[in-house]
Amino acid sequence: MSDQAPQEIRKLPAARGLAWLSGSWGLIKSQPMRLLLISLFFQFLLSFSQTGALGLVIVLCLPVLSAGLLQAFFLVEQGEKPMLVVLFMPFTAKKSIGSLMLLGAVAMVLALLVVTLVLAGQMVDLDPDIIARIEQGDLDALQLIDPQVLEAAVLSMALGAAISGTLTYFSVPLIWFRNRKMGSALMMGLKGLARNWKPLLVIGLMLGLLAVPIVLLFGSFYLSALSEGTASTLLGFLLLLLGPMFQLILFGSQYLAFRDIFGLDETVATARKPEDQLVA
């Protein structure tokens, strides 16, 4: 498909958001173990996002990995069994990898800009040793930070994540499934968000409700680690299960929303099916 071809952006009712969520759960139930394995590995890669230079590379590659997870849902919808390798398929797509990486760079720069503006002047007085301890996963070091600075840091990261998510929500699948260039995908994706704000708002509210128990669970896990010195194994297991499941619901609903609003270019999508899928 030519990048200059006109693209229809459908406008759907608010109730469609509930259909995307239920449809996402239906896709997950059809291949739960395979999708959970892919999501767990995605989360494993994300765990390196706080490790200096490697973390920047992971953040830069997030749109590429996201395209791989969306491809997994496409395969499930086609009745196939996605393998873990599908997560890395976009790295081998010559027509898309450049646009996906460029999108990752744009999202990362804007997110860092937001964090810098929100935290301007507040991080200067922090002891470098405390920052180093936090980067190494020392939860006790968080108690040494001024609560106002910590609150601003959480706010800035949430704003940065929101901006990145908004920019990439439809632009990633537009690049991957419809061979759009980064600039075209970005503009078209934002138009799709604006045109369908009602069903997407429904998705956001429902996902927010689903996230509440996970946030509470993480808070309990964090408090347990601070008070007892060691985190609860049960809480850790629940987080390990619920976190990837929430991610799957998020990506599944994103895939279905994109499919209904923009449609799939079957020629492109089918051509990107792995020719040799090993059996797990």
GROMACS .gro file of C-alpha atoms in nm, residues 34-264:
model
  231
   34ARG     CA    1   0.134  -1.837   2.457
   35LEU     CA    2   0.022  -1.477   2.498
   36LEU     CA    3   0.116  -1.479   2.866
   37LEU     CA    4   0.465  -1.606   2.779
   38ILE     CA    5   0.508  -1.328   2.521
   39SER     CA    6   0.382  -1.067   2.769
   40LEU     CA    7   0.611  -1.196   3.045
   41PHE     CA    8   0.912  -1.167   2.816
   42PHE     CA    9   0.800  -0.818   2.717
   43GLN     CA   10   0.790  -0.727   3.087
   44PHE     CA   11   1.132  -0.886   3.137
   45LEU     CA   12   1.279  -0.662   2.867
   46LEU     CA   13   1.107  -0.358   3.020
   47SER     CA   14   1.280  -0.433   3.351
   48PHE     CA   15   1.606  -0.317   3.189
   49SER     CA   16   1.461   0.027   3.109
   50GLN     CA   17   1.620   0.171   3.426
   51THR     CA   18   1.972   0.048   3.355
   52GLY     CA   19   2.159   0.343   3.205
   53ALA     CA   20   2.245   0.322   2.836
   54LEU     CA   21   2.073  -0.015   2.797
   55GLY     CA   22   1.758   0.139   2.940
   56LEU     CA   23   1.760   0.409   2.671
   57VAL     CA   24   1.789   0.140   2.404
   58ILE     CA   25   1.493  -0.049   2.551
   59VAL     CA   26   1.280   0.268   2.560
   60LEU     CA   27   1.384   0.348   2.203
   61CYS     CA   28   1.275   0.000   2.092
   62LEU     CA   29   0.937   0.005   2.271
   63PRO     CA   30   0.737   0.078   1.952
   64VAL     CA   31   0.916  -0.213   1.780
   65LEU     CA   32   0.835  -0.455   2.062
   66SER     CA   33   0.480  -0.319   2.079
   67ALA     CA   34   0.435  -0.395   1.709
   68GLY     CA   35   0.545  -0.752   1.781
   69LEU     CA   36   0.286  -0.791   2.056
   70LEU     CA   37   0.014  -0.649   1.829
   71GLN     CA   38   0.120  -0.898   1.562
   72ALA     CA   39   0.070  -1.177   1.817
   73PHE     CA   40  -0.293  -1.070   1.859
   74PHE     CA   41  -0.336  -1.060   1.482
   75LEU     CA   42  -0.212  -1.419   1.460
   76VAL     CA   43  -0.443  -1.530   1.741
   77GLU     CA   44  -0.739  -1.371   1.565
   78GLN     CA   45  -0.643  -1.564   1.250
   79GLY     CA   46  -0.658  -1.889   1.449
   80GLU     CA   47  -0.280  -1.935   1.462
   81LYS     CA   48  -0.048  -2.000   1.756
   82PRO     CA   49   0.200  -1.714   1.807
   83MET     CA   50   0.549  -1.801   1.923
   84LEU     CA   51   0.781  -1.592   2.138
   85VAL     CA   52   0.978  -1.501   1.825
   86VAL     CA   53   0.683  -1.290   1.702
   87LEU     CA   54   0.786  -1.025   1.955
   88PHE     CA   55   1.105  -0.967   1.755
   89MET     CA   56   0.956  -0.986   1.404
   90PRO     CA   57   0.948  -0.606   1.357
   91PHE     CA   58   1.326  -0.591   1.402
   92THR     CA   59   1.358  -0.781   1.073
   93ALA     CA   60   1.102  -0.571   0.879
   94LYS     CA   61   1.310  -0.338   0.661
   95LYS     CA   62   1.011  -0.123   0.560
   96SER     CA   63   0.896  -0.058   0.917
   97ILE     CA   64   1.193  -0.077   1.154
   98GLY     CA   65   1.323   0.271   1.070
   99SER     CA   66   0.986   0.441   1.123
  100LEU     CA   67   0.923   0.248   1.446
  101MET     CA   68   1.264   0.340   1.587
  102LEU     CA   69   1.217   0.704   1.485
  103LEU     CA   70   0.880   0.704   1.659
  104GLY     CA   71   1.047   0.564   1.970
  105ALA     CA   72   1.304   0.843   1.960
  106VAL     CA   73   1.037   1.114   1.925
  107ALA     CA   74   0.829   0.971   2.210
  108MET     CA   75   1.136   0.933   2.432
  109VAL     CA   76   1.256   1.290   2.372
  110LEU     CA   77   0.913   1.437   2.445
  111ALA     CA   78   0.873   1.225   2.759
  112LEU     CA   79   1.218   1.327   2.884
  113LEU     CA   80   1.134   1.691   2.812
  114VAL     CA   81   0.820   1.665   3.025
  115VAL     CA   82   1.009   1.498   3.310
  116THR     CA   83   1.278   1.766   3.294
  117LEU     CA   84   1.026   2.051   3.301
  118VAL     CA   85   0.830   1.906   3.594
  119LEU     CA   86   1.140   1.824   3.797
  120ALA     CA   87   1.331   2.140   3.707
  121GLY     CA   88   1.551   2.232   4.005
  122GLN     CA   89   1.411   1.961   4.235
  123MET     CA   90   1.668   1.692   4.160
  124VAL     CA   91   1.974   1.914   4.201
  125ASP     CA   92   2.003   1.868   4.577
  126LEU     CA   93   1.966   1.491   4.570
  127ASP     CA   94   2.265   1.292   4.692
  128PRO     CA   95   2.415   1.101   4.396
  129ASP     CA   96   2.461   0.801   4.627
  130ILE     CA   97   2.086   0.791   4.689
  131ILE     CA   98   2.015   0.801   4.316
  132ALA     CA   99   2.267   0.520   4.261
  133ARG     CA  100   2.101   0.308   4.531
  134ILE     CA  101   1.757   0.360   4.376
  135GLU     CA  102   1.887   0.259   4.032
  136GLN     CA  103   2.019  -0.061   4.191
  137GLY     CA  104   1.674  -0.142   4.329
  138ASP     CA  105   1.731  -0.036   4.692
  139LEU     CA  106   1.377   0.048   4.810
  140ASP     CA  107   1.501   0.183   5.145
  141ALA     CA  108   1.670   0.470   4.958
  142LEU     CA  109   1.329   0.606   4.856
  143GLN     CA  110   1.260   0.695   5.221
  144LEU     CA  111   1.553   0.938   5.213
  145ILE     CA  112   1.396   1.151   4.939
  146ASP     CA  113   1.181   1.455   5.014
  147PRO     CA  114   0.815   1.343   4.969
  148GLN     CA  115   0.744   1.648   4.751
  149VAL     CA  116   1.029   1.556   4.518
  150LEU     CA  117   0.909   1.195   4.508
  151GLU     CA  118   0.554   1.308   4.430
  152ALA     CA  119   0.678   1.533   4.150
  153ALA     CA  120   0.887   1.248   4.009
  154VAL     CA  121   0.586   1.015   4.001
  155LEU     CA  122   0.373   1.286   3.839
  156SER     CA  123   0.636   1.360   3.576
  157MET     CA  124   0.676   0.992   3.487
  158ALA     CA  125   0.297   0.952   3.462
  159LEU     CA  126   0.272   1.255   3.231
  160GLY     CA  127   0.562   1.130   3.022
  161ALA     CA  128   0.404   0.786   2.990
  162ALA     CA  129   0.067   0.940   2.898
  163ILE     CA  130   0.222   1.152   2.623
  164SER     CA  131   0.422   0.858   2.485
  165GLY     CA  132   0.114   0.636   2.493
  166THR     CA  133  -0.095   0.897   2.312
  167LEU     CA  134   0.163   0.941   2.038
  168THR     CA  135   0.218   0.569   1.980
  169TYR     CA  136  -0.130   0.422   2.040
  170PHE     CA  137  -0.238   0.420   1.675
  171SER     CA  138   0.088   0.524   1.507
  172VAL     CA  139   0.260   0.194   1.591
  173PRO     CA  140  -0.006  -0.026   1.424
  174LEU     CA  141  -0.034   0.220   1.135
  175ILE     CA  142   0.338   0.178   1.068
  176TRP     CA  143   0.330  -0.197   1.120
  177PHE     CA  144   0.002  -0.306   0.960
  178ARG     CA  145  -0.038  -0.037   0.695
  179ASN     CA  146   0.323   0.052   0.605
  180ARG     CA  147   0.282   0.421   0.694
  181LYS     CA  148   0.582   0.643   0.747
  182MET     CA  149   0.639   0.785   1.094
  183GLY     CA  150   0.512   1.139   1.026
  184SER     CA  151   0.202   1.020   0.841
  185ALA     CA  152   0.126   0.757   1.106
  186LEU     CA  153   0.167   1.008   1.387
  187MET     CA  154  -0.074   1.261   1.236
  188MET     CA  155  -0.327   1.000   1.132
  189GLY     CA  156  -0.307   0.829   1.470
  190LEU     CA  157  -0.381   1.153   1.653
  191LYS     CA  158  -0.678   1.216   1.420
  192GLY     CA  159  -0.806   0.868   1.499
  193LEU     CA  160  -0.780   0.936   1.872
  194ALA     CA  161  -0.964   1.267   1.840
  195ARG     CA  162  -1.237   1.124   1.617
  196ASN     CA  163  -1.301   0.831   1.853
  197TRP     CA  164  -1.245   0.991   2.191
  198LYS     CA  165  -1.570   0.852   2.331
  199PRO     CA  166  -1.499   0.476   2.295
  200LEU     CA  167  -1.134   0.536   2.384
  201LEU     CA  168  -1.242   0.722   2.698
  202VAL     CA  169  -1.453   0.419   2.791
  203ILE     CA  170  -1.147   0.196   2.745
  204GLY     CA  171  -0.936   0.432   2.956
  205LEU     CA  172  -1.189   0.437   3.239
  206MET     CA  173  -1.234   0.060   3.240
  207LEU     CA  174  -0.859  -0.004   3.226
  208GLY     CA  175  -0.820   0.245   3.511
  209LEU     CA  176  -1.063   0.043   3.720
  210LEU     CA  177  -0.881  -0.279   3.633
  211ALA     CA  178  -0.552  -0.117   3.731
  212VAL     CA  179  -0.670  -0.023   4.082
  213PRO     CA  180  -0.618  -0.370   4.239
  214ILE     CA  181  -0.279  -0.398   4.067
  215VAL     CA  182  -0.171  -0.060   4.206
  216LEU     CA  183  -0.293  -0.158   4.554
  217LEU     CA  184  -0.112  -0.490   4.524
  218PHE     CA  185   0.208  -0.314   4.423
  219GLY     CA  186   0.169  -0.077   4.718
  220SER     CA  187   0.132  -0.372   4.955
  221PHE     CA  188   0.435  -0.536   4.794
  222TYR     CA  189   0.638  -0.216   4.835
  223LEU     CA  190   0.532  -0.165   5.200
  224SER     CA  191   0.606  -0.529   5.277
  225ALA     CA  192   0.956  -0.491   5.134
  226LEU     CA  193   1.018  -0.175   5.340
  227SER     CA  194   0.880  -0.300   5.671
  228GLU     CA  195   1.003  -0.659   5.666
  229GLY     CA  196   1.317  -0.619   5.457
  230THR     CA  197   1.194  -0.888   5.218
  231ALA     CA  198   0.894  -0.881   4.987
  232SER     CA  199   0.607  -1.128   5.015
  233THR     CA  200   0.647  -1.421   4.777
  234LEU     CA  201   0.270  -1.445   4.730
  235LEU     CA  202   0.236  -1.075   4.645
  236GLY     CA  203   0.530  -1.104   4.408
  237PHE     CA  204   0.368  -1.401   4.231
  238LEU     CA  205   0.035  -1.219   4.198
  239LEU     CA  206   0.211  -0.916   4.049
  240LEU     CA  207   0.401  -1.142   3.811
  241LEU     CA  208   0.070  -1.282   3.690
  242LEU     CA  209  -0.161  -0.979   3.697
  243GLY     CA  210   0.087  -0.732   3.546
  244PRO     CA  211   0.133  -0.921   3.217
  245MET     CA  212  -0.239  -1.003   3.204
  246PHE     CA  213  -0.326  -0.634   3.232
  247GLN     CA  214  -0.073  -0.561   2.959
  248LEU     CA  215  -0.238  -0.820   2.734
  249ILE     CA  216  -0.582  -0.667   2.787
  250LEU     CA  217  -0.435  -0.326   2.704
  251PHE     CA  218  -0.267  -0.442   2.383
  252GLY     CA  219  -0.560  -0.662   2.280
  253SER     CA  220  -0.804  -0.372   2.305
  254GLN     CA  221  -0.555  -0.150   2.120
  255TYR     CA  222  -0.535  -0.403   1.836
  256LEU     CA  223  -0.914  -0.434   1.809
  257ALA     CA  224  -0.961  -0.056   1.824
  258PHE     CA  225  -0.710  -0.008   1.544
  259ARG     CA  226  -0.871  -0.282   1.335
  260ASP     CA  227  -1.218  -0.131   1.367
  261ILE     CA  228  -1.116   0.233   1.320
  262PHE     CA  229  -0.855   0.201   1.045
  263GLY     CA  230  -0.898  -0.151   0.913
  264LEU     CA  231  -0.619  -0.397   0.840
   0.00000   0.00000   0.00000
